[in-house]
PDB file of C-alpha atoms and ligand atoms in Angstrom:
ATOM      1  CA  MET D   1       0.000   0.000   0.000  1.00 94.00           C
ATOM      2  CA  ARG D   2       1.176   3.513  -0.757  1.00 96.00           C
ATOM      3  CA  ALA D   3       0.338   6.879   0.798  1.00 96.00           C
ATOM      4  CA  GLU D   4       2.027  10.249   0.771  1.00 96.00           C
ATOM      5  CA  PRO D   5       4.351  10.840   3.769  1.00 96.00           C
ATOM      6  CA  ALA D   6       2.129  13.752   4.846  1.00 96.00           C
ATOM      7  CA  GLN D   7      -0.893  11.439   4.896  1.00 97.00           C
ATOM      8  CA  GLN D   8       1.073   8.910   6.916  1.00 97.00           C
ATOM      9  CA  GLN D   9       1.848  11.696   9.396  1.00 97.00           C
ATOM     10  CA  ARG D  10      -1.859  12.554   9.578  1.00 97.00           C
ATOM     11  CA  LEU D  11      -2.507   8.949  10.506  1.00 97.00           C
ATOM     12  CA  LEU D  12      -0.465   9.560  13.672  1.00 97.00           C
ATOM     13  CA  ASP D  13      -2.651  12.602  14.430  1.00 97.00           C
ATOM     14  CA  LEU D  14      -5.700  10.412  13.963  1.00 98.00           C
ATOM     15  CA  GLN D  15      -4.217   7.785  16.272  1.00 98.00           C
ATOM     16  CA  ALA D  16      -3.571  10.437  18.929  1.00 98.00           C
ATOM     17  CA  LEU D  17      -7.213  11.540  18.749  1.00 98.00           C
ATOM     18  CA  ASP D  18      -8.466   7.942  18.888  1.00 98.00           C
ATOM     19  CA  THR D  19      -6.246   7.232  21.887  1.00 97.00           C
ATOM     20  CA  ARG D  20      -7.749  10.290  23.587  1.00 98.00           C
ATOM     21  CA  LEU D  21     -11.248   8.970  22.801  1.00 97.00           C
ATOM     22  CA  SER D  22     -10.420   5.560  24.297  1.00 96.00           C
ATOM     23  CA  GLN D  23      -9.085   7.240  27.435  1.00 97.00           C
ATOM     24  CA  LEU D  24     -12.244   9.325  27.766  1.00 98.00           C
ATOM     25  CA  ASP D  25     -14.436   6.253  27.227  1.00 97.00           C
ATOM     26  CA  HIS D  26     -12.472   4.340  29.832  1.00 97.00           C
ATOM     27  CA  ARG D  27     -12.839   7.192  32.315  1.00 97.00           C
ATOM     28  CA  LEU D  28     -16.573   7.396  31.605  1.00 96.00           C
ATOM     29  CA  ARG D  29     -16.955   3.669  32.203  1.00 96.00           C
ATOM     30  CA  THR D  30     -14.955   3.607  35.442  1.00 96.00           C
ATOM     31  CA  LEU D  31     -15.963   6.881  37.075  1.00 97.00           C
ATOM     32  CA  PRO D  32     -15.712   6.710  40.879  1.00 97.00           C
ATOM     33  CA  GLU D  33     -18.590   9.221  40.901  1.00 97.00           C
ATOM     34  CA  ARG D  34     -20.759   6.603  39.204  1.00 96.00           C
ATOM     35  CA  ALA D  35     -19.807   3.926  41.756  1.00 97.00           C
ATOM     36  CA  GLU D  36     -20.638   6.346  44.557  1.00 97.00           C
ATOM     37  CA  VAL D  37     -24.101   7.010  43.101  1.00 98.00           C
ATOM     38  CA  ASP D  38     -24.720   3.254  42.801  1.00 97.00           C
ATOM     39  CA  ARG D  39     -23.604   2.696  46.394  1.00 98.00           C
ATOM     40  CA  LEU D  40     -25.836   5.471  47.721  1.00 98.00           C
ATOM     41  CA  ALA D  41     -28.798   4.284  45.624  1.00 98.00           C
ATOM     42  CA  ARG D  42     -28.465   0.829  47.221  1.00 98.00           C
ATOM     43  CA  GLU D  43     -28.196   2.371  50.687  1.00 98.00           C
ATOM     44  CA  HIS D  44     -31.241   4.544  49.954  1.00 98.00           C
ATOM     45  CA  GLN D  45     -33.207   1.428  48.969  1.00 98.00           C
ATOM     46  CA  ASP D  46     -32.161  -0.359  52.177  1.00 98.00           C
ATOM     47  CA  VAL D  47     -33.151   2.551  54.427  1.00 98.00           C
ATOM     48  CA  GLU D  48     -36.407   2.949  52.513  1.00 98.00           C
ATOM     49  CA  ASP D  49     -37.185  -0.720  53.252  1.00 98.00           C
ATOM     50  CA  GLU D  50     -36.353  -0.039  56.886  1.00 98.00           C
ATOM     51  CA  VAL D  51     -38.816   2.891  56.946  1.00 98.00           C
ATOM     52  CA  VAL D  52     -41.553   0.681  55.475  1.00 98.00           C
ATOM     53  CA  ARG D  53     -40.876  -2.000  58.111  1.00 98.00           C
ATOM     54  CA  ALA D  54     -40.890   0.574  60.928  1.00 98.00           C
ATOM     55  CA  ARG D  55     -44.127   2.113  59.624  1.00 98.00           C
ATOM     56  CA  THR D  56     -45.813  -1.318  59.470  1.00 98.00           C
ATOM     57  CA  ALA D  57     -44.626  -2.186  62.982  1.00 98.00           C
ATOM     58  CA  LEU D  58     -45.991   1.112  64.289  1.00 98.00           C
ATOM     59  CA  SER D  59     -49.398   0.728  62.662  1.00 98.00           C
ATOM     60  CA  ASP D  60     -49.657  -2.839  64.028  1.00 98.00           C
ATOM     61  CA  LEU D  61     -48.900  -1.512  67.507  1.00 98.00           C
ATOM     62  CA  GLU D  62     -51.361   1.350  67.103  1.00 98.00           C
ATOM     63  CA  ARG D  63     -54.055  -1.217  66.367  1.00 98.00           C
ATOM     64  CA  GLU D  64     -53.008  -3.117  69.505  1.00 98.00           C
ATOM     65  CA  VAL D  65     -53.246   0.111  71.530  1.00 98.00           C
ATOM     66  CA  THR D  66     -56.791   0.734  70.269  1.00 98.00           C
ATOM     67  CA  LYS D  67     -57.731  -2.848  71.090  1.00 98.00           C
ATOM     68  CA  ALA D  68     -56.227  -2.592  74.595  1.00 97.00           C
ATOM     69  CA  GLU D  69     -58.100   0.678  75.193  1.00 97.00           C
ATOM     70  CA  SER D  70     -61.427  -0.836  74.201  1.00 98.00           C
ATOM     71  CA  ASP D  71     -60.750  -3.935  76.337  1.00 97.00           C
ATOM     72  CA  VAL D  72     -60.182  -1.699  79.368  1.00 97.00           C
ATOM     73  CA  GLN D  73     -63.260   0.363  78.512  1.00 98.00           C
ATOM     74  CA  LEU D  74     -65.449  -2.743  78.347  1.00 97.00           C
ATOM     75  CA  VAL D  75     -64.405  -3.742  81.859  1.00 97.00           C
ATOM     76  CA  ARG D  76     -64.894  -0.190  83.160  1.00 97.00           C
ATOM     77  CA  ASP D  77     -68.400   0.020  81.671  1.00 97.00           C
ATOM     78  CA  ARG D  78     -69.330  -3.300  83.179  1.00 97.00           C
ATOM     79  CA  ALA D  79     -68.029  -2.193  86.614  1.00 97.00           C
ATOM     80  CA  ASP D  80     -69.923   1.119  86.316  1.00 97.00           C
ATOM     81  CA  ARG D  81     -73.141  -0.759  85.624  1.00 96.00           C
ATOM     82  CA  ASP D  82     -72.500  -3.123  88.547  1.00 95.00           C
ATOM     83  CA  ARG D  83     -71.780  -0.209  90.877  1.00 94.00           C
ATOM     84  CA  ALA D  84     -74.965   1.568  89.778  1.00 94.00           C
ATOM     85  CA  ARG D  85     -77.009  -1.544  90.528  1.00 92.00           C
ATOM     86  CA  LEU D  86     -75.261  -1.972  93.869  1.00 91.00           C
ATOM     87  CA  GLU D  87     -75.934   1.642  94.812  1.00 92.00           C
ATOM     88  CA  SER D  88     -79.585   1.378  93.831  1.00 91.00           C
ATOM     89  CA  GLY D  89     -79.833  -1.341  96.506  1.00 83.00           C
ATOM     90  CA  THR D  90     -82.352  -3.367  94.491  1.00 82.00           C
ATOM     91  CA  GLY D  91     -82.164  -7.165  94.473  1.00 83.00           C
ATOM     92  CA  SER D  92     -81.606  -9.782  97.150  1.00 89.00           C
ATOM     93  CA  SER D  93     -78.631  -9.687  99.461  1.00 88.00           C
ATOM     94  CA  LYS D  94     -77.352 -12.738  97.571  1.00 91.00           C
ATOM     95  CA  ASP D  95     -77.488 -10.757  94.307  1.00 90.00           C
ATOM     96  CA  LEU D  96     -75.737  -7.835  95.925  1.00 91.00           C
ATOM     97  CA  GLN D  97     -73.042 -10.116  97.267  1.00 93.00           C
ATOM     98  CA  ALA D  98     -72.545 -11.609  93.819  1.00 94.00           C
ATOM     99  CA  LEU D  99     -72.241  -8.091  92.374  1.00 93.00           C
ATOM    100  CA  GLN D 100     -69.643  -7.245  95.008  1.00 95.00           C
ATOM    101  CA  HIS D 101     -67.630 -10.310  94.010  1.00 96.00           C
ATOM    102  CA  GLU D 102     -67.881  -9.452  90.367  1.00 96.00           C
ATOM    103  CA  LEU D 103     -66.701  -5.911  91.042  1.00 96.00           C
ATOM    104  CA  GLU D 104     -63.654  -7.251  92.822  1.00 97.00           C
ATOM    105  CA  SER D 105     -62.801  -9.571  90.003  1.00 97.00           C
ATOM    106  CA  LEU D 106     -63.461  -6.791  87.438  1.00 97.00           C
ATOM    107  CA  ALA D 107     -61.076  -4.550  89.357  1.00 97.00           C
ATOM    108  CA  ARG D 108     -58.353  -7.208  89.140  1.00 98.00           C
ATOM    109  CA  ARG D 109     -59.079  -7.728  85.457  1.00 97.00           C
ATOM    110  CA  GLN D 110     -58.980  -3.980  84.815  1.00 97.00           C
ATOM    111  CA  SER D 111     -55.642  -3.639  86.547  1.00 97.00           C
ATOM    112  CA  THR D 112     -54.158  -6.459  84.424  1.00 98.00           C
ATOM    113  CA  LEU D 113     -55.582  -4.965  81.222  1.00 97.00           C
ATOM    114  CA  GLU D 114     -54.279  -1.516  82.146  1.00 97.00           C
ATOM    115  CA  ASP D 115     -50.797  -2.935  82.666  1.00 98.00           C
ATOM    116  CA  GLU D 116     -51.015  -4.557  79.233  1.00 97.00           C
ATOM    117  CA  GLN D 117     -52.294  -1.324  77.727  1.00 97.00           C
ATOM    118  CA  LEU D 118     -49.397   0.597  79.232  1.00 98.00           C
ATOM    119  CA  GLU D 119     -46.915  -1.934  77.936  1.00 98.00           C
ATOM    120  CA  VAL D 120     -48.269  -1.818  74.385  1.00 98.00           C
ATOM    121  CA  MET D 121     -48.353   1.989  74.516  1.00 98.00           C
ATOM    122  CA  GLU D 122     -44.681   2.030  75.491  1.00 98.00           C
ATOM    123  CA  ARG D 123     -43.860  -0.288  72.604  1.00 98.00           C
ATOM    124  CA  ALA D 124     -45.815   1.967  70.234  1.00 98.00           C
ATOM    125  CA  GLU D 125     -43.827   4.953  71.493  1.00 98.00           C
ATOM    126  CA  GLN D 126     -40.575   3.107  70.840  1.00 98.00           C
ATOM    127  CA  ALA D 127     -41.771   2.147  67.364  1.00 98.00           C
ATOM    128  CA  GLU D 128     -42.645   5.764  66.736  1.00 98.00           C
ATOM    129  CA  SER D 129     -39.151   6.969  67.593  1.00 98.00           C
ATOM    130  CA  GLU D 130     -37.624   4.128  65.555  1.00 97.00           C
ATOM    131  CA  LEU D 131     -39.683   5.277  62.579  1.00 98.00           C
ATOM    132  CA  ALA D 132     -38.607   8.872  63.141  1.00 98.00           C
ATOM    133  CA  ARG D 133     -34.945   7.795  63.251  1.00 98.00           C
ATOM    134  CA  ALA D 134     -35.294   5.742  60.049  1.00 98.00           C
ATOM    135  CA  GLU D 135     -37.040   8.634  58.296  1.00 98.00           C
ATOM    136  CA  GLU D 136     -34.277  10.983  59.374  1.00 98.00           C
ATOM    137  CA  ARG D 137     -31.653   8.565  58.043  1.00 98.00           C
ATOM    138  CA  LEU D 138     -33.578   8.277  54.784  1.00 98.00           C
ATOM    139  CA  ALA D 139     -33.650  12.051  54.372  1.00 98.00           C
ATOM    140  CA  GLY D 140     -29.884  12.152  54.984  1.00 98.00           C
ATOM    141  CA  VAL D 141     -29.148   9.442  52.415  1.00 98.00           C
ATOM    142  CA  ALA D 142     -31.525  11.067  49.911  1.00 98.00           C
ATOM    143  CA  GLU D 143     -29.606  14.321  50.261  1.00 98.00           C
ATOM    144  CA  GLN D 144     -26.253  12.558  49.799  1.00 98.00           C
ATOM    145  CA  LEU D 145     -27.622  10.710  46.783  1.00 98.00           C
ATOM    146  CA  GLU D 146     -28.855  13.933  45.242  1.00 98.00           C
ATOM    147  CA  ARG D 147     -25.472  15.599  45.719  1.00 98.00           C
ATOM    148  CA  ALA D 148     -23.574  12.582  44.348  1.00 98.00           C
ATOM    149  CA  THR D 149     -25.895  12.386  41.334  1.00 98.00           C
ATOM    150  CA  ALA D 150     -25.339  16.065  40.545  1.00 98.00           C
ATOM    151  CA  GLN D 151     -21.592  15.570  40.896  1.00 98.00           C
ATOM    152  CA  ARG D 152     -21.635  12.522  38.604  1.00 98.00           C
ATOM    153  CA  ASP D 153     -23.748  14.352  36.028  1.00 98.00           C
ATOM    154  CA  GLU D 154     -21.291  17.222  36.079  1.00 98.00           C
ATOM    155  CA  VAL D 155     -18.279  14.956  35.483  1.00 98.00           C
ATOM    156  CA  VAL D 156     -20.129  12.944  32.811  1.00 98.00           C
ATOM    157  CA  GLY D 157     -21.171  16.186  31.116  1.00 98.00           C
ATOM    158  CA  GLU D 158     -17.608  17.508  31.190  1.00 98.00           C
ATOM    159  CA  LEU D 159     -16.121  14.279  29.767  1.00 98.00           C
ATOM    160  CA  THR D 160     -18.885  13.997  27.174  1.00 98.00           C
ATOM    161  CA  SER D 161     -18.245  17.485  25.882  1.00 98.00           C
ATOM    162  CA  GLN D 162     -14.501  16.745  25.742  1.00 98.00           C
ATOM    163  CA  ARG D 163     -15.370  13.640  23.770  1.00 98.00           C
ATOM    164  CA  GLU D 164     -17.535  15.613  21.342  1.00 98.00           C
ATOM    165  CA  GLU D 165     -14.700  18.082  20.842  1.00 98.00           C
ATOM    166  CA  VAL D 166     -12.263  15.278  19.974  1.00 98.00           C
ATOM    167  CA  GLU D 167     -14.862  13.737  17.625  1.00 98.00           C
ATOM    168  CA  ARG D 168     -15.190  17.109  15.871  1.00 98.00           C
ATOM    169  CA  SER D 169     -11.447  17.496  15.368  1.00 97.00           C
ATOM    170  CA  ARG D 170     -11.273  13.891  14.150  1.00 97.00           C
ATOM    171  CA  GLU D 171     -13.566  14.499  11.158  1.00 97.00           C
ATOM    172  CA  PRO D 172     -11.253  16.719   9.034  1.00 97.00           C
ATOM    173  CA  VAL D 173      -8.296  14.382   9.713  1.00 97.00           C
ATOM    174  CA  VAL D 174     -10.296  11.401   8.481  1.00 97.00           C
ATOM    175  CA  GLY D 175     -11.247  13.473   5.427  1.00 96.00           C
ATOM    176  CA  GLU D 176      -7.606  13.895   4.485  1.00 95.00           C
ATOM    177  CA  LEU D 177      -6.819  10.182   4.495  1.00 97.00           C
ATOM    178  CA  PRO D 178      -7.176   7.795   1.562  1.00 96.00           C
ATOM    179  CA  ALA D 179      -9.903   5.186   2.048  1.00 97.00           C
ATOM    180  CA  ASP D 180      -7.623   2.123   1.770  1.00 97.00           C
ATOM    181  CA  LEU D 181      -5.176   3.459   4.384  1.00 97.00           C
ATOM    182  CA  LEU D 182      -8.046   4.337   6.702  1.00 97.00           C
ATOM    183  CA  ALA D 183      -9.584   0.873   6.281  1.00 97.00           C
ATOM    184  CA  LEU D 184      -6.269  -0.800   7.121  1.00 97.00           C
ATOM    185  CA  TYR D 185      -5.826   1.458  10.150  1.00 98.00           C
ATOM    186  CA  ASP D 186      -9.357   0.699  11.398  1.00 97.00           C
ATOM    187  CA  ARG D 187      -8.870  -3.032  10.938  1.00 97.00           C
ATOM    188  CA  ILE D 188      -5.629  -3.099  12.950  1.00 97.00           C
ATOM    189  CA  ARG D 189      -7.080  -0.800  15.587  1.00 96.00           C
ATOM    190  CA  ALA D 190     -10.082  -3.088  16.048  1.00 96.00           C
ATOM    191  CA  THR D 191      -7.806  -5.944  17.111  1.00 94.00           C
ATOM    192  CA  SER D 192      -4.801  -4.172  18.671  1.00 91.00           C
ATOM    193  CA  GLY D 193      -6.351  -1.062  20.182  1.00 93.00           C
ATOM    194  CA  THR D 194      -4.061   1.180  18.159  1.00 96.00           C
ATOM    195  CA  GLY D 195      -3.660   1.105  14.374  1.00 97.00           C
ATOM    196  CA  ALA D 196      -0.610   3.242  13.731  1.00 98.00           C
ATOM    197  CA  ALA D 197       2.581   4.072  15.581  1.00 97.00           C
ATOM    198  CA  ALA D 198       5.580   6.269  15.008  1.00 97.00           C
ATOM    199  CA  LEU D 199       8.989   4.765  14.406  1.00 97.00           C
ATOM    200  CA  SER D 200      10.891   6.565  17.115  1.00 95.00           C
ATOM    201  CA  ARG D 201      14.557   6.061  18.048  1.00 93.00           C
ATOM    202  CA  ARG D 202      14.593   2.833  16.079  1.00 94.00           C
ATOM    203  CA  SER D 203      11.678   1.430  18.095  1.00 96.00           C
ATOM    204  CA  CYS D 204       8.043   0.824  17.228  1.00 96.00           C
ATOM    205  CA  GLY D 205       5.839   3.177  19.247  1.00 95.00           C
ATOM    206  CA  GLY D 206       3.124   0.496  19.264  1.00 95.00           C
ATOM    207  CA  CYS D 207       4.879  -2.539  20.745  1.00 96.00           C
ATOM    208  CA  GLN D 208       7.940  -0.593  22.000  1.00 96.00           C
ATOM    209  CA  LEU D 209      10.295  -3.175  20.479  1.00 96.00           C
ATOM    210  CA  GLU D 210      13.532  -2.044  18.932  1.00 95.00           C
ATOM    211  CA  LEU D 211      13.894  -2.891  15.274  1.00 95.00           C
ATOM    212  CA  ASN D 212      16.837  -5.025  14.232  1.00 93.00           C
ATOM    213  CA  THR D 213      19.458  -3.946  11.719  1.00 93.00           C
ATOM    214  CA  VAL D 214      17.917  -5.903   8.881  1.00 94.00           C
ATOM    215  CA  GLU D 215      14.539  -4.298   9.514  1.00 94.00           C
ATOM    216  CA  LEU D 216      16.048  -0.843   9.737  1.00 94.00           C
ATOM    217  CA  GLY D 217      17.909  -1.449   6.491  1.00 95.00           C
ATOM    218  CA  ARG D 218      14.674  -2.457   4.790  1.00 95.00           C
ATOM    219  CA  ILE D 219      12.939   0.678   6.081  1.00 95.00           C
ATOM    220  CA  ARG D 220      15.812   2.931   5.016  1.00 94.00           C
ATOM    221  CA  ALA D 221      15.585   1.506   1.509  1.00 95.00           C
ATOM    222  CA  ALA D 222      11.818   1.797   1.319  1.00 96.00           C
ATOM    223  CA  ASP D 223      10.164   4.469  -0.781  1.00 97.00           C
ATOM    224  CA  PRO D 224       8.756   7.311   1.410  1.00 96.00           C
ATOM    225  CA  ASP D 225       5.303   6.583  -0.069  1.00 97.00           C
ATOM    226  CA  GLU D 226       5.375   2.966   0.979  1.00 97.00           C
ATOM    227  CA  VAL D 227       3.131   2.167   3.951  1.00 97.00           C
ATOM    228  CA  LEU D 228       5.249   0.147   6.381  1.00 97.00           C
ATOM    229  CA  ARG D 229       4.147  -2.326   9.033  1.00 96.00           C
ATOM    230  CA  CYS D 230       5.907  -3.319  12.224  1.00 96.00           C
ATOM    231  CA  GLU D 231       7.152  -6.899  11.853  1.00 93.00           C
ATOM    232  CA  GLU D 232       6.335  -7.611  15.507  1.00 94.00           C
ATOM    233  CA  CYS D 233       2.884  -6.081  16.103  1.00 95.00           C
ATOM    234  CA  ARG D 234       1.781  -5.472  12.501  1.00 95.00           C
ATOM    235  CA  ARG D 235       0.783  -1.890  13.234  1.00 97.00           C
ATOM    236  CA  ILE D 236       1.317   0.734  10.556  1.00 98.00           C
ATOM    237  CA  LEU D 237       4.758   2.164  11.212  1.00 97.00           C
ATOM    238  CA  VAL D 238       5.163   5.833  10.340  1.00 98.00           C
ATOM    239  CA  ARG D 239       8.601   7.346   9.771  1.00 96.00           C
ATOM    240  CA  THR D 240       9.252  10.631  11.562  1.00 94.00           C
ATOM    241  CA  PRO D 241      12.301  12.909  11.880  1.00 92.00           C
ATOM    242  CA  GLU D 242      12.932  11.159  15.234  1.00 90.00           C
ATOM    243  CA  SER D 243      12.974   7.698  13.720  1.00 90.00           C
ATOM    244  CA  GLY D 244      16.750   7.417  13.971  1.00 85.00           C
ATOM    245  CA  LEU D 245      17.191   6.074  10.459  1.00 82.00           C
TER     246      LEU D 245
HETATM  247 ZN1   ZN T   1       5.317  -2.862  16.784  1.00 66.05          ZN
END
C-alpha cells in the first residue's frame, strides 16, 4: 500500500485523537462518581425498606393500643353498671353479694388490662421513635444521593463534551486520508487497540520493540510513499524525523 508521507503523518494525528477517545471512554466507564451514586442508591433502597418496616410495625402496635383501650373500657363500663345496681340497693342480698364479688374480680381484670395497655403503649412509642430515626436517616441518604448524582452528572457532562470536541477534530483528519489506508488502520485498531505508531529512536511506538538492523535497512531503503508495518505487532509504522534512520 502507498500513501504520501504527509498522509502517513496525519494517521499519527488520527491515532492520537483515537487514543484520547479511548481514554475518555475508559474514564466514563470507570468513574468513581458513578460507583458512589450506585452505592448510595443501594443504601437509599435499604433505608427505605427499613422505613416501610418501621411504619408497618408502628401501625400494628397502634391497632393493639386501640384494642387494649377498648378492652379496658369494656371492663370499666361493666363495673360502672355493677356499681350503679349496687348503689340502687335493688335485688336480694345474695345478688348484691354476687355483684360485690364481680366488682372485685373486674377490678383485678382492669388492673391487668391496664398494665397490658401501658406496655403496648410504650412499645408503640418506641416504634414511633424508631420510625422517626429511620425517616431521618432516609432524608440524609436522599440528600447525599442527590449531591452525588449532581456531581456525577457534572463529570459525565464535562467528559462527554470533551469527547464531542475530539470527535469534531477527528472528522477533518479522516477526510484527508485515503480510504484504503483508513480501512487498514481501522482493521488493525479493532484488534490491537491502536492502528498506527511512530517509528521513534529505532523502536516501534506500538509494541515498544527495537527494530533489528535488517529491519532498519529495509525501512531505510523503502520508498517514502510505501506504507510500512511493524514486523512484531503489525501496526502501521510511520517514519518521523525522530525515527533514527
Ligand atoms: Zn510494533
